[in-house]
Amino acid sequence: MFSVLFGLLCFSAPGSGQQPSIQADDGKRYICRAVPLSGDASCPVTLLPELTVGSQEEELRNTVMQLRETILLQKETISKQIGTINELTTKLSLCASTTDDRKYDKGGSWGKEKQNTMGDVPRDPSGSINGLGKTMQGLKDRLENLEQMRANISGASFPTELRDLLQRRLAELEKQLLRKVSNLEEEKSMLSNATAAYRLKTESTLNALVERISELEKGGGDFKSPEQFKVSLPQRTNYLYGRITKSLPEMYAFTLCMWIKSSALPGIGTPFSYGVPGQANEIVLIEWGNNPIELLINDKVAQLPLEVRDGRWHHICICWTTRDGQWEAYQNGEKLGNGDNLAAWHPIKPGGVIILGQEQDVVGGRFDAGQAFVGELSQVNIWDRVLKPVEIQSMANCSSYIPGNVVSWLASNVEVFGRGAFKRPLEVCQDRLPNA
């Protein structure tokens, strides 16, 4: 038996066998609780407070409030990211406009703030490259911060839809930044390449200028100017010759001009020959025996109506084009002959050897004394085009001198070999004219 008995008090007062009276519903609610029998015999009644919202509704309300705060927080974060995007876009636009200002204008010169002092040599744009590098590094730092923020958001307990939205927004922002960084890196690379190419071109031009100045200062080896010299080959041997140190590119047309003086009989020999691997007679100008002067191109022959065996200076030019193999021959500024079908459609091969005074049986050698040139040569120039008659005439009558754009007659470009071969000063042009 329990030491204490409990009873349920479900009535307004304890009864002694009587039935409890039924009370009308007054809108109140009562609870029943257990009390010991030895306690207070009264039947206290505790009224429950009127419930306005259930516990479940309260929990839902709290959840809604939390979600609302979370959404507001995410809206604020998105606003900050939009501000960051706008700031980056503004800075990148300023950077792009600054770079555009530093490029050449339509006239090929630089802007007013960085005008050069040589007319066409810009200052080194290393400052632009360093500025682009700093901008790119700043963008990369911002990109790393965004990636870290995205990682933090991924680990946060946000609603799935909101988290996905943020992930998409951050991914779009990351792509935009990557595109901007890529564009800046490409622009930096292009600027660096353009700078390097311009430096190479400038150095090449300056080197050519320095070489020209050196030749002028030295007087071309006691010559009045670098082109005022002649090569003298006084004997018919197989070891006296001159060699031009430069070769020819691939050409589809050419003009060969020279001053020539010879009185050798029965023929002057070979004043000019150009041989390439596989074809020693790529271009040859030869007069041997009692034959007229012949032009050989790729071993094809055309006879030229030129006569230069009188021991006087003559200016001759040979023009040729691969189109139908057309050729023209000039002496002292006058065209004396022309023809076609001379090695038609055959381009002149590059990388060969130019020999003055000997005919090549192999490239650069195996000379035949019977075909050697005897006399003097000067101003042997080659162009990769057919010169106009007025240009040829102006050189022949001493009104102008036009150096070849492929091979130009310079003392530094011509070497002589064999005892008895010399480079000597050349008479003035007027003294070389036929009527002088």
GROMACS .gro file of C-alpha atoms in nm:
model
  436
    1MET     CA    1   0.000   0.000   0.000
    2PHE     CA    2   0.118   0.342  -0.066
    3SER     CA    3   0.183   0.559   0.229
    4VAL     CA    4   0.007   0.839   0.059
    5LEU     CA    5  -0.308   0.798  -0.139
    6PHE     CA    6  -0.389   1.029  -0.418
    7GLY     CA    7  -0.725   1.108  -0.547
    8LEU     CA    8  -0.853   1.295  -0.839
    9LEU     CA    9  -1.042   1.603  -0.757
   10CYS     CA   10  -1.272   1.654  -1.049
   11PHE     CA   11  -1.552   1.831  -0.863
   12SER     CA   12  -1.599   2.175  -0.727
   13ALA     CA   13  -1.616   2.030  -0.366
   14PRO     CA   14  -1.559   1.693  -0.198
   15GLY     CA   15  -1.875   1.483  -0.177
   16SER     CA   16  -2.011   1.228   0.064
   17GLY     CA   17  -2.169   1.001  -0.189
   18GLN     CA   18  -2.371   1.272  -0.355
   19GLN     CA   19  -2.361   1.320  -0.732
   20PRO     CA   20  -2.186   1.632  -0.844
   21SER     CA   21  -2.396   1.904  -0.978
   22ILE     CA   22  -2.358   1.990  -1.345
   23GLN     CA   23  -2.261   2.351  -1.411
   24ALA     CA   24  -2.330   2.545  -1.721
   25ASP     CA   25  -2.043   2.609  -1.965
   26ASP     CA   26  -1.906   2.952  -1.875
   27GLY     CA   27  -1.622   2.958  -2.129
   28LYS     CA   28  -1.359   2.868  -1.873
   29ARG     CA   29  -1.142   2.562  -1.868
   30TYR     CA   30  -1.035   2.363  -1.566
   31ILE     CA   31  -0.751   2.127  -1.499
   32CYS     CA   32  -0.731   1.833  -1.270
   33ARG     CA   33  -0.434   1.763  -1.053
   34ALA     CA   34  -0.345   1.505  -0.794
   35VAL     CA   35  -0.330   1.608  -0.426
   36PRO     CA   36  -0.260   1.395  -0.119
   37LEU     CA   37  -0.563   1.287   0.086
   38SER     CA   38  -0.407   1.432   0.392
   39GLY     CA   39  -0.381   1.769   0.235
   40ASP     CA   40  -0.626   2.051   0.189
   41ALA     CA   41  -0.973   1.916   0.134
   42SER     CA   42  -1.076   2.207  -0.074
   43CYS     CA   43  -1.079   2.168  -0.450
   44PRO     CA   44  -0.890   2.465  -0.588
   45VAL     CA   45  -0.940   2.529  -0.953
   46THR     CA   46  -0.671   2.694  -1.170
   47LEU     CA   47  -0.786   2.864  -1.485
   48LEU     CA   48  -0.565   2.827  -1.798
   49PRO     CA   49  -0.484   3.147  -1.983
   50GLU     CA   50  -0.670   3.195  -2.304
   51LEU     CA   51  -0.454   3.064  -2.589
   52THR     CA   52  -0.442   3.311  -2.884
   53VAL     CA   53  -0.178   3.130  -3.096
   54GLY     CA   54  -0.073   2.767  -3.064
   55SER     CA   55   0.283   2.661  -3.001
   56GLN     CA   56   0.312   2.535  -3.357
   57GLU     CA   57   0.201   2.871  -3.495
   58GLU     CA   58   0.455   3.044  -3.270
   59GLU     CA   59   0.731   2.822  -3.399
   60LEU     CA   60   0.631   2.893  -3.757
   61ARG     CA   61   0.630   3.263  -3.684
   62ASN     CA   62   0.983   3.249  -3.543
   63THR     CA   63   1.098   3.055  -3.848
   64VAL     CA   64   0.947   3.313  -4.082
   65MET     CA   65   1.120   3.593  -3.892
   66GLN     CA   66   1.453   3.416  -3.916
   67LEU     CA   67   1.409   3.361  -4.290
   68ARG     CA   68   1.316   3.725  -4.336
   69GLU     CA   69   1.631   3.836  -4.155
   70THR     CA   70   1.838   3.596  -4.362
   71ILE     CA   71   1.689   3.727  -4.685
   72LEU     CA   72   1.756   4.086  -4.584
   73LEU     CA   73   2.111   3.994  -4.499
   74GLN     CA   74   2.159   3.828  -4.838
   75LYS     CA   75   2.004   4.126  -5.017
   76GLU     CA   76   2.257   4.350  -4.844
   77THR     CA   77   2.538   4.113  -4.949
   78ILE     CA   78   2.417   4.112  -5.310
   79SER     CA   79   2.401   4.493  -5.308
   80LYS     CA   80   2.761   4.504  -5.188
   81GLN     CA   81   2.866   4.264  -5.466
   82ILE     CA   82   2.686   4.479  -5.725
   83GLY     CA   83   2.874   4.780  -5.594
   84THR     CA   84   3.200   4.587  -5.623
   85ILE     CA   85   3.117   4.495  -5.984
   86ASN     CA   86   3.040   4.857  -6.069
   87GLU     CA   87   3.365   4.972  -5.906
   88LEU     CA   88   3.568   4.713  -6.098
   89THR     CA   89   3.395   4.802  -6.424
   90THR     CA   90   3.473   5.172  -6.372
   91LYS     CA   91   3.840   5.102  -6.296
   92LEU     CA   92   3.876   4.871  -6.594
   93SER     CA   93   3.716   5.132  -6.821
   94LEU     CA   94   3.960   5.394  -6.692
   95CYS     CA   95   4.248   5.153  -6.747
   96ALA     CA   96   4.132   5.076  -7.103
   97SER     CA   97   4.090   5.443  -7.187
   98THR     CA   98   4.438   5.519  -7.049
   99THR     CA   99   4.588   5.244  -7.265
  100ASP     CA  100   4.405   5.373  -7.574
  101ASP     CA  101   4.542   5.722  -7.509
  102ARG     CA  102   4.893   5.584  -7.518
  103LYS     CA  103   4.857   5.419  -7.858
  104TYR     CA  104   4.949   5.587  -8.187
  105ASP     CA  105   4.714   5.844  -8.324
  106LYS     CA  106   4.608   5.849  -8.692
  107GLY     CA  107   4.925   6.031  -8.790
  108GLY     CA  108   5.147   5.765  -8.639
  109SER     CA  109   5.278   5.983  -8.351
  110TRP     CA  110   5.226   5.954  -7.977
  111GLY     CA  111   5.006   6.167  -7.754
  112LYS     CA  112   5.093   6.517  -7.640
  113GLU     CA  113   5.204   6.404  -7.297
  114LYS     CA  114   5.460   6.159  -7.444
  115GLN     CA  115   5.571   6.305  -7.771
  116ASN     CA  116   5.907   6.174  -7.884
  117THR     CA  117   6.203   6.386  -7.973
  118MET     CA  118   6.313   6.189  -8.281
  119GLY     CA  119   5.992   6.213  -8.479
  120ASP     CA  120   5.919   5.842  -8.501
  121VAL     CA  121   6.077   5.674  -8.195
  122PRO     CA  122   5.831   5.650  -7.902
  123ARG     CA  123   5.938   5.637  -7.543
  124ASP     CA  124   5.961   5.298  -7.373
  125PRO     CA  125   5.606   5.215  -7.257
  126SER     CA  126   5.731   5.013  -6.957
  127GLY     CA  127   5.523   5.237  -6.729
  128SER     CA  128   5.208   5.129  -6.914
  129ILE     CA  129   5.304   4.764  -6.878
  130ASN     CA  130   5.377   4.803  -6.504
  131GLY     CA  131   5.044   4.982  -6.456
  132LEU     CA  132   4.858   4.704  -6.632
  133GLY     CA  133   5.042   4.449  -6.418
  134LYS     CA  134   4.936   4.623  -6.096
  135THR     CA  135   4.576   4.648  -6.214
  136MET     CA  136   4.572   4.279  -6.304
  137GLN     CA  137   4.718   4.186  -5.964
  138GLY     CA  138   4.448   4.389  -5.791
  139LEU     CA  139   4.179   4.213  -5.993
  140LYS     CA  140   4.329   3.874  -5.908
  141ASP     CA  141   4.325   3.962  -5.536
  142ARG     CA  142   3.960   4.062  -5.561
  143LEU     CA  143   3.889   3.739  -5.746
  144GLU     CA  144   4.050   3.537  -5.467
  145ASN     CA  145   3.842   3.724  -5.210
  146LEU     CA  146   3.526   3.644  -5.406
  147GLU     CA  147   3.623   3.278  -5.427
  148GLN     CA  148   3.684   3.272  -5.050
  149MET     CA  149   3.348   3.440  -4.995
  150ARG     CA  150   3.182   3.183  -5.218
  151ALA     CA  151   3.344   2.906  -5.014
  152ASN     CA  152   3.216   3.062  -4.692
  153ILE     CA  153   2.868   3.095  -4.836
  154SER     CA  154   2.877   2.733  -4.947
  155GLY     CA  155   2.943   2.625  -4.586
  156ALA     CA  156   2.676   2.852  -4.435
  157SER     CA  157   2.331   2.727  -4.344
  158PHE     CA  158   2.136   2.929  -4.598
  159PRO     CA  159   1.821   2.813  -4.770
  160THR     CA  160   1.896   2.604  -5.078
  161GLU     CA  161   1.737   2.839  -5.331
  162LEU     CA  162   1.912   3.143  -5.188
  163ARG     CA  163   2.245   2.965  -5.173
  164ASP     CA  164   2.208   2.854  -5.536
  165LEU     CA  165   2.125   3.211  -5.637
  166LEU     CA  166   2.436   3.341  -5.464
  167GLN     CA  167   2.648   3.070  -5.623
  168ARG     CA  168   2.522   3.167  -5.969
  169ARG     CA  169   2.582   3.536  -5.905
  170LEU     CA  170   2.934   3.472  -5.780
  171ALA     CA  171   3.005   3.243  -6.075
  172GLU     CA  172   2.893   3.515  -6.318
  173LEU     CA  173   3.106   3.771  -6.137
  174GLU     CA  174   3.404   3.536  -6.147
  175LYS     CA  175   3.362   3.485  -6.524
  176GLN     CA  176   3.344   3.860  -6.579
  177LEU     CA  177   3.661   3.915  -6.380
  178LEU     CA  178   3.840   3.635  -6.562
  179ARG     CA  179   3.743   3.788  -6.897
  180LYS     CA  180   3.868   4.129  -6.788
  181VAL     CA  181   4.195   3.985  -6.658
  182SER     CA  182   4.240   3.784  -6.978
  183ASN     CA  183   4.181   4.093  -7.192
  184LEU     CA  184   4.431   4.292  -6.989
  185GLU     CA  185   4.693   4.017  -7.013
  186GLU     CA  186   4.640   3.993  -7.389
  187GLU     CA  187   4.670   4.370  -7.424
  188LYS     CA  188   4.985   4.367  -7.212
  189SER     CA  189   5.133   4.091  -7.428
  190MET     CA  190   5.046   4.278  -7.750
  191LEU     CA  191   5.200   4.597  -7.613
  192SER     CA  192   5.516   4.408  -7.516
  193ASN     CA  193   5.540   4.241  -7.858
  194ALA     CA  194   5.484   4.571  -8.039
  195THR     CA  195   5.749   4.734  -7.824
  196ALA     CA  196   5.999   4.454  -7.893
  197ALA     CA  197   5.929   4.463  -8.267
  198TYR     CA  198   5.967   4.841  -8.276
  199ARG     CA  199   6.293   4.815  -8.084
  200LEU     CA  200   6.427   4.557  -8.330
  201LYS     CA  201   6.326   4.773  -8.626
  202THR     CA  202   6.480   5.080  -8.466
  203GLU     CA  203   6.801   4.895  -8.385
  204SER     CA  204   6.821   4.761  -8.740
  205THR     CA  205   6.773   5.109  -8.884
  206LEU     CA  206   7.028   5.257  -8.647
  207ASN     CA  207   7.278   4.981  -8.728
  208ALA     CA  208   7.238   5.047  -9.100
  209LEU     CA  209   7.281   5.418  -9.036
  210VAL     CA  210   7.590   5.358  -8.824
  211GLU     CA  211   7.734   5.133  -9.096
  212ARG     CA  212   7.666   5.397  -9.358
  213ILE     CA  213   7.823   5.669  -9.141
  214SER     CA  214   8.126   5.449  -9.077
  215GLU     CA  215   8.169   5.392  -9.449
  216LEU     CA  216   8.144   5.765  -9.512
  217GLU     CA  217   8.389   5.845  -9.232
  218LYS     CA  218   8.637   5.587  -9.363
  219GLY     CA  219   8.575   5.709  -9.717
  220GLY     CA  220   8.507   5.352  -9.833
  221GLY     CA  221   8.878   5.268  -9.812
  222ASP     CA  222   9.014   5.593  -9.955
  223PHE     CA  223   8.709   5.622 -10.182
  224LYS     CA  224   8.514   5.944 -10.218
  225SER     CA  225   8.196   5.760 -10.112
  226PRO     CA  226   8.115   5.392 -10.042
  227GLU     CA  227   7.989   5.333 -10.397
  228GLN     CA  228   8.267   5.524 -10.578
  229PHE     CA  229   8.501   5.232 -10.633
  230LYS     CA  230   8.568   4.972 -10.901
  231VAL     CA  231   8.688   4.612 -10.911
  232SER     CA  232   8.982   4.558 -11.143
  233LEU     CA  233   9.048   4.209 -11.287
  234PRO     CA  234   9.335   4.261 -11.533
  235GLN     CA  235   9.418   3.900 -11.624
  236ARG     CA  236   9.230   3.603 -11.765
  237THR     CA  237   9.286   3.347 -11.488
  238ASN     CA  238   9.067   3.119 -11.278
  239TYR     CA  239   9.172   3.273 -10.946
  240LEU     CA  240   9.102   3.645 -10.991
  241TYR     CA  241   8.746   3.734 -10.904
  242GLY     CA  242   8.519   3.937 -10.680
  243ARG     CA  243   8.243   3.812 -10.455
  244ILE     CA  244   7.938   3.996 -10.326
  245THR     CA  245   7.878   3.902  -9.964
  246LYS     CA  246   7.499   3.926  -9.991
  247SER     CA  247   7.271   3.676 -10.165
  248LEU     CA  248   6.941   3.714 -10.346
  249PRO     CA  249   6.591   3.641 -10.220
  250GLU     CA  250   6.334   3.459 -10.428
  251MET     CA  251   6.245   3.696 -10.711
  252TYR     CA  252   5.985   3.699 -10.987
  253ALA     CA  253   6.149   3.993 -11.164
  254PHE     CA  254   6.481   4.172 -11.148
  255THR     CA  255   6.693   4.449 -11.298
  256LEU     CA  256   7.073   4.413 -11.308
  257CYS     CA  257   7.274   4.729 -11.383
  258MET     CA  258   7.649   4.795 -11.388
  259TRP     CA  259   7.925   5.006 -11.529
  260ILE     CA  260   8.160   4.789 -11.736
  261LYS     CA  261   8.491   4.850 -11.915
  262SER     CA  262   8.678   4.588 -12.118
  263SER     CA  263   8.886   4.545 -12.432
  264ALA     CA  264   8.945   4.173 -12.409
  265LEU     CA  265   8.935   3.959 -12.721
  266PRO     CA  266   8.781   3.748 -12.851
  267GLY     CA  267   8.523   3.802 -12.571
  268ILE     CA  268   8.507   3.989 -12.242
  269GLY     CA  269   8.426   3.672 -12.043
  270THR     CA  270   8.181   3.651 -11.752
  271PRO     CA  271   8.128   3.978 -11.564
  272PHE     CA  272   7.841   3.840 -11.351
  273SER     CA  273   7.721   3.496 -11.238
  274TYR     CA  274   7.475   3.380 -10.974
  275GLY     CA  275   7.456   3.012 -10.879
  276VAL     CA  276   7.230   2.824 -10.640
  277PRO     CA  277   7.242   2.464 -10.515
  278GLY     CA  278   7.135   2.242 -10.803
  279GLN     CA  279   7.172   2.518 -11.064
  280ALA     CA  280   7.506   2.694 -11.108
  281ASN     CA  281   7.371   2.901 -11.400
  282GLU     CA  282   7.071   3.062 -11.229
  283ILE     CA  283   7.171   3.407 -11.365
  284VAL     CA  284   7.479   3.450 -11.588
  285LEU     CA  285   7.598   3.734 -11.810
  286ILE     CA  286   7.873   3.607 -12.041
  287GLU     CA  287   8.054   3.686 -12.368
  288TRP     CA  288   8.299   3.419 -12.481
  289GLY     CA  289   8.458   3.345 -12.816
  290ASN     CA  290   8.302   3.534 -13.103
  291ASN     CA  291   7.950   3.499 -12.962
  292PRO     CA  292   7.747   3.804 -12.859
  293ILE     CA  293   7.679   3.876 -12.492
  294GLU     CA  294   7.437   3.615 -12.360
  295LEU     CA  295   7.196   3.618 -12.066
  296LEU     CA  296   7.140   3.278 -11.902
  297ILE     CA  297   6.852   3.223 -11.660
  298ASN     CA  298   6.810   2.870 -11.527
  299ASP     CA  299   7.035   2.756 -11.815
  300LYS     CA  300   6.800   2.913 -12.074
  301VAL     CA  301   6.981   3.152 -12.313
  302ALA     CA  302   6.896   3.485 -12.477
  303GLN     CA  303   7.145   3.677 -12.694
  304LEU     CA  304   7.172   4.049 -12.615
  305PRO     CA  305   7.251   4.321 -12.873
  306LEU     CA  306   7.518   4.483 -12.655
  307GLU     CA  307   7.868   4.587 -12.761
  308VAL     CA  308   8.113   4.680 -12.485
  309ARG     CA  309   8.457   4.562 -12.613
  310ASP     CA  310   8.596   4.904 -12.706
  311GLY     CA  311   8.788   4.964 -12.382
  312ARG     CA  312   8.554   5.245 -12.268
  313TRP     CA  313   8.307   5.267 -11.983
  314HIS     CA  314   7.950   5.162 -12.067
  315HIS     CA  315   7.640   5.153 -11.848
  316ILE     CA  316   7.430   4.842 -11.914
  317CYS     CA  317   7.104   4.721 -11.760
  318ILE     CA  318   6.923   4.387 -11.800
  319CYS     CA  319   6.554   4.365 -11.704
  320TRP     CA  320   6.364   4.035 -11.675
  321THR     CA  321   6.030   3.912 -11.545
  322THR     CA  322   5.904   3.560 -11.498
  323ARG     CA  323   5.579   3.658 -11.670
  324ASP     CA  324   5.626   3.509 -12.018
  325GLY     CA  325   6.003   3.534 -11.962
  326GLN     CA  326   6.015   3.890 -12.099
  327TRP     CA  327   6.353   4.068 -12.105
  328GLU     CA  328   6.499   4.405 -12.208
  329ALA     CA  329   6.858   4.515 -12.265
  330TYR     CA  330   6.982   4.876 -12.219
  331GLN     CA  331   7.320   5.028 -12.303
  332ASN     CA  332   7.409   5.384 -12.202
  333GLY     CA  333   7.043   5.451 -12.116
  334GLU     CA  334   6.903   5.335 -12.450
  335LYS     CA  335   6.699   5.019 -12.497
  336LEU     CA  336   6.869   4.815 -12.768
  337GLY     CA  337   6.667   4.494 -12.756
  338ASN     CA  338   6.393   4.292 -12.592
  339GLY     CA  339   6.237   3.947 -12.612
  340ASP     CA  340   6.035   3.685 -12.427
  341ASN     CA  341   6.013   3.314 -12.341
  342LEU     CA  342   6.336   3.327 -12.141
  343ALA     CA  343   6.281   3.084 -11.848
  344ALA     CA  344   5.913   3.182 -11.843
  345TRP     CA  345   5.736   3.140 -11.509
  346HIS     CA  346   6.058   3.037 -11.337
  347PRO     CA  347   6.122   3.228 -11.011
  348ILE     CA  348   6.481   3.317 -10.927
  349LYS     CA  349   6.586   3.087 -10.643
  350PRO     CA  350   6.723   3.235 -10.319
  351GLY     CA  351   7.032   3.162 -10.114
  352GLY     CA  352   7.293   3.146 -10.389
  353VAL     CA  353   7.639   3.298 -10.447
  354ILE     CA  354   7.719   3.606 -10.659
  355ILE     CA  355   8.059   3.602 -10.832
  356LEU     CA  356   8.208   3.888 -11.034
  357GLY     CA  357   8.448   3.789 -11.309
  358GLN     CA  358   8.405   3.411 -11.320
  359GLU     CA  359   8.146   3.157 -11.440
  360GLN     CA  360   8.053   2.900 -11.176
  361ASP     CA  361   8.045   2.530 -11.260
  362VAL     CA  362   7.953   2.457 -10.899
  363VAL     CA  363   7.816   2.706 -10.652
  364GLY     CA  364   8.098   2.940 -10.557
  365GLY     CA  365   8.378   2.765 -10.745
  366ARG     CA  366   8.531   2.546 -11.019
  367PHE     CA  367   8.610   2.838 -11.245
  368ASP     CA  368   8.730   2.813 -11.607
  369ALA     CA  369   9.000   3.060 -11.707
  370GLY     CA  370   8.868   3.064 -12.065
  371GLN     CA  371   8.542   3.219 -11.938
  372ALA     CA  372   8.699   3.470 -11.695
  373PHE     CA  373   8.624   3.841 -11.728
  374VAL     CA  374   8.906   4.082 -11.808
  375GLY     CA  375   8.843   4.448 -11.732
  376GLU     CA  376   8.681   4.667 -11.468
  377LEU     CA  377   8.336   4.664 -11.305
  378SER     CA  378   8.160   4.918 -11.087
  379GLN     CA  379   7.821   4.997 -10.929
  380VAL     CA  380   7.674   4.649 -10.977
  381ASN     CA  381   7.322   4.691 -10.836
  382ILE     CA  382   7.021   4.456 -10.836
  383TRP     CA  383   6.653   4.537 -10.784
  384ASP     CA  384   6.365   4.293 -10.743
  385ARG     CA  385   6.157   4.476 -11.002
  386VAL     CA  386   6.179   4.604 -11.358
  387LEU     CA  387   6.312   4.959 -11.351
  388LYS     CA  388   6.143   5.228 -11.555
  389PRO     CA  389   6.330   5.353 -11.864
  390VAL     CA  390   6.359   5.701 -11.711
  391GLU     CA  391   6.530   5.555 -11.403
  392ILE     CA  392   6.782   5.367 -11.617
  393GLN     CA  393   6.848   5.672 -11.830
  394SER     CA  394   6.903   5.895 -11.524
  395MET     CA  395   7.177   5.660 -11.397
  396ALA     CA  396   7.336   5.625 -11.741
  397ASN     CA  397   7.363   6.005 -11.799
  398CYS     CA  398   7.488   6.070 -11.442
  399SER     CA  399   7.186   6.275 -11.334
  400SER     CA  400   7.119   6.039 -11.039
  401TYR     CA  401   7.245   5.729 -10.863
  402ILE     CA  402   6.993   5.466 -10.746
  403PRO     CA  403   7.132   5.191 -10.521
  404GLY     CA  404   6.979   4.846 -10.560
  405ASN     CA  405   6.715   4.746 -10.306
  406VAL     CA  406   6.831   4.381 -10.311
  407VAL     CA  407   7.205   4.419 -10.370
  408SER     CA  408   7.369   4.761 -10.345
  409TRP     CA  409   7.724   4.844 -10.449
  410LEU     CA  410   7.914   4.914 -10.127
  411ALA     CA  411   8.280   4.862 -10.051
  412SER     CA  412   8.182   4.659  -9.745
  413ASN     CA  413   7.968   4.425  -9.959
  414VAL     CA  414   8.239   4.333 -10.213
  415GLU     CA  415   8.544   4.114 -10.155
  416VAL     CA  416   8.823   4.051 -10.408
  417PHE     CA  417   9.034   3.736 -10.434
  418GLY     CA  418   9.362   3.659 -10.611
  419ARG     CA  419   9.685   3.848 -10.647
  420GLY     CA  420   9.627   4.122 -10.901
  421ALA     CA  421   9.256   4.182 -10.820
  422PHE     CA  422   9.199   4.527 -10.668
  423LYS     CA  423   8.935   4.765 -10.545
  424ARG     CA  424   9.029   5.110 -10.670
  425PRO     CA  425   8.871   5.459 -10.665
  426LEU     CA  426   8.632   5.524 -10.952
  427GLU     CA  427   8.641   5.816 -11.190
  428VAL     CA  428   8.364   6.071 -11.160
  429CYS     CA  429   8.051   5.977 -11.349
  430GLN     CA  430   8.083   6.247 -11.613
  431ASP     CA  431   8.428   6.114 -11.710
  432ARG     CA  432   8.272   5.777 -11.785
  433LEU     CA  433   8.020   5.904 -12.037
  434PRO     CA  434   8.080   5.794 -12.401
  435ASN     CA  435   8.114   6.152 -12.525
  436ALA     CA  436   8.354   6.259 -12.252
   0.00000   0.00000   0.00000
